[in-house]
PDB file of C-alpha atoms in Angstrom:
ATOM      1  CA  MET A   1      -3.090  -5.865  -7.911  1.00 91.00           C
ATOM      2  CA  ASP A   2      -0.542  -5.249 -10.660  1.00 90.00           C
ATOM      3  CA  ALA A   3       1.120  -1.911  -9.861  1.00 87.00           C
ATOM      4  CA  ASP A   4       1.359  -0.841 -13.505  1.00 88.00           C
ATOM      5  CA  SER A   5      -1.975  -1.947 -14.943  1.00 91.00           C
ATOM      6  CA  GLY A   6      -4.256  -2.096 -11.877  1.00 90.00           C
ATOM      7  CA  VAL A   7      -5.386  -5.636 -12.821  1.00 92.00           C
ATOM      8  CA  LEU A   8      -6.443  -7.703  -9.807  1.00 94.00           C
ATOM      9  CA  LEU A   9      -4.149 -10.706  -9.357  1.00 93.00           C
ATOM     10  CA  ASP A  10      -5.352 -14.247  -8.664  1.00 93.00           C
ATOM     11  CA  ALA A  11      -4.549 -17.838  -9.681  1.00 93.00           C
ATOM     12  CA  SER A  12      -5.544 -17.159 -13.302  1.00 95.00           C
ATOM     13  CA  LYS A  13      -3.652 -13.825 -13.410  1.00 92.00           C
ATOM     14  CA  PRO A  14      -0.553 -14.327 -11.213  1.00 92.00           C
ATOM     15  CA  ALA A  15       2.083 -11.722 -10.384  1.00 89.00           C
ATOM     16  CA  HIS A  16       5.258 -11.888 -12.447  1.00 86.00           C
ATOM     17  CA  GLN A  17       8.771 -11.773 -11.037  1.00 84.00           C
ATOM     18  CA  VAL A  18       9.918  -8.398 -12.391  1.00 81.00           C
ATOM     19  CA  ARG A  19       6.584  -6.571 -11.973  1.00 82.00           C
ATOM     20  CA  GLY A  20       5.522  -4.613  -8.908  1.00 84.00           C
ATOM     21  CA  ILE A  21       2.386  -5.286  -6.934  1.00 84.00           C
ATOM     22  CA  GLN A  22       0.199  -2.796  -5.105  1.00 84.00           C
ATOM     23  CA  VAL A  23      -1.372  -3.810  -1.808  1.00 81.00           C
ATOM     24  CA  LEU A  24      -4.363  -1.846  -0.512  1.00 79.00           C
ATOM     25  CA  ALA A  25      -4.718  -1.864   3.265  1.00 77.00           C
ATOM     26  CA  THR A  26      -6.206   0.053   6.187  1.00 77.00           C
ATOM     27  CA  GLY A  27      -5.489   0.366   9.880  1.00 77.00           C
ATOM     28  CA  PHE A  28      -1.871   1.554   9.900  1.00 77.00           C
ATOM     29  CA  GLY A  29      -2.498   4.002  12.743  1.00 79.00           C
ATOM     30  CA  ARG A  30      -1.987   7.758  12.988  1.00 82.00           C
ATOM     31  CA  VAL A  31      -1.700   9.831   9.830  1.00 83.00           C
ATOM     32  CA  THR A  32      -0.562  13.332   8.986  1.00 84.00           C
ATOM     33  CA  PRO A  33      -2.256  15.709   8.676  1.00 84.00           C
ATOM     34  CA  ASP A  34      -4.505  14.521  11.508  1.00 84.00           C
ATOM     35  CA  TRP A  35      -7.775  13.063  10.251  1.00 81.00           C
ATOM     36  CA  PRO A  36     -10.687  11.974  12.486  1.00 81.00           C
ATOM     37  CA  THR A  37     -11.504   8.266  12.627  1.00 80.00           C
ATOM     38  CA  GLY A  38     -14.627   7.293  10.692  1.00 81.00           C
ATOM     39  CA  LEU A  39     -14.696  10.188   8.229  1.00 82.00           C
ATOM     40  CA  ALA A  40     -14.554   9.586   4.473  1.00 79.00           C
ATOM     41  CA  ALA A  41     -11.170   9.837   2.782  1.00 72.00           C
ATOM     42  CA  ARG A  42      -9.962  13.182   1.506  1.00 73.00           C
ATOM     43  CA  SER A  43      -9.287  13.949  -2.136  1.00 75.00           C
ATOM     44  CA  ARG A  44      -5.580  14.245  -1.193  1.00 75.00           C
ATOM     45  CA  PRO A  45      -4.435  11.201   0.805  1.00 74.00           C
ATOM     46  CA  THR A  46      -2.827  11.491   4.213  1.00 77.00           C
ATOM     47  CA  ARG A  47       0.560   9.946   5.096  1.00 79.00           C
ATOM     48  CA  VAL A  48       1.073   7.171   7.635  1.00 81.00           C
ATOM     49  CA  VAL A  49       3.238   8.487  10.503  1.00 83.00           C
ATOM     50  CA  ALA A  50       4.872   5.165  11.452  1.00 80.00           C
ATOM     51  CA  GLY A  51       7.038   3.100   9.100  1.00 76.00           C
ATOM     52  CA  VAL A  52       5.367   0.266   7.202  1.00 75.00           C
ATOM     53  CA  HIS A  53       7.128  -3.102   7.010  1.00 76.00           C
ATOM     54  CA  ALA A  54       5.978  -6.215   5.153  1.00 78.00           C
ATOM     55  CA  TYR A  55       7.201  -9.796   5.083  1.00 80.00           C
ATOM     56  CA  LEU A  56       6.680 -12.648   2.631  1.00 77.00           C
ATOM     57  CA  ASP A  57       7.404 -15.920   4.405  1.00 81.00           C
ATOM     58  CA  PRO A  58      10.262 -14.945   6.761  1.00 83.00           C
ATOM     59  CA  HIS A  59      11.811 -12.388   4.374  1.00 83.00           C
ATOM     60  CA  SER A  60      11.395  -8.633   4.454  1.00 81.00           C
ATOM     61  CA  VAL A  61      10.161  -7.374   1.084  1.00 77.00           C
ATOM     62  CA  GLY A  62      10.598  -4.180  -0.887  1.00 68.00           C
ATOM     63  CA  SER A  63      10.384  -0.575   0.131  1.00 59.00           C
ATOM     64  CA  PHE A  64       7.015   0.699   1.210  1.00 58.00           C
ATOM     65  CA  ARG A  65       5.485   4.143   1.248  1.00 58.00           C
ATOM     66  CA  SER A  66       2.084   5.598   1.799  1.00 53.00           C
ATOM     67  CA  PRO A  67       0.520   7.672  -0.988  1.00 50.00           C
ATOM     68  CA  ASN A  68       1.535  11.330  -1.274  1.00 47.00           C
TER      69      ASN A  68
END
């Protein structure tokens, strides 16, 4: 999705070169503070303990962070 507007991106609404994208994902492993598996998300998000790395083709892309 477009990081500024929240618009979902697809072939008719592609990402643009100078704009950021936001990727929503699950399954990054342990979080802090500890949160039991299977429970609904908290109102304040947890942080992923391990670093998150992403690649587009063979190239590493951008800096990544979990929500505060």
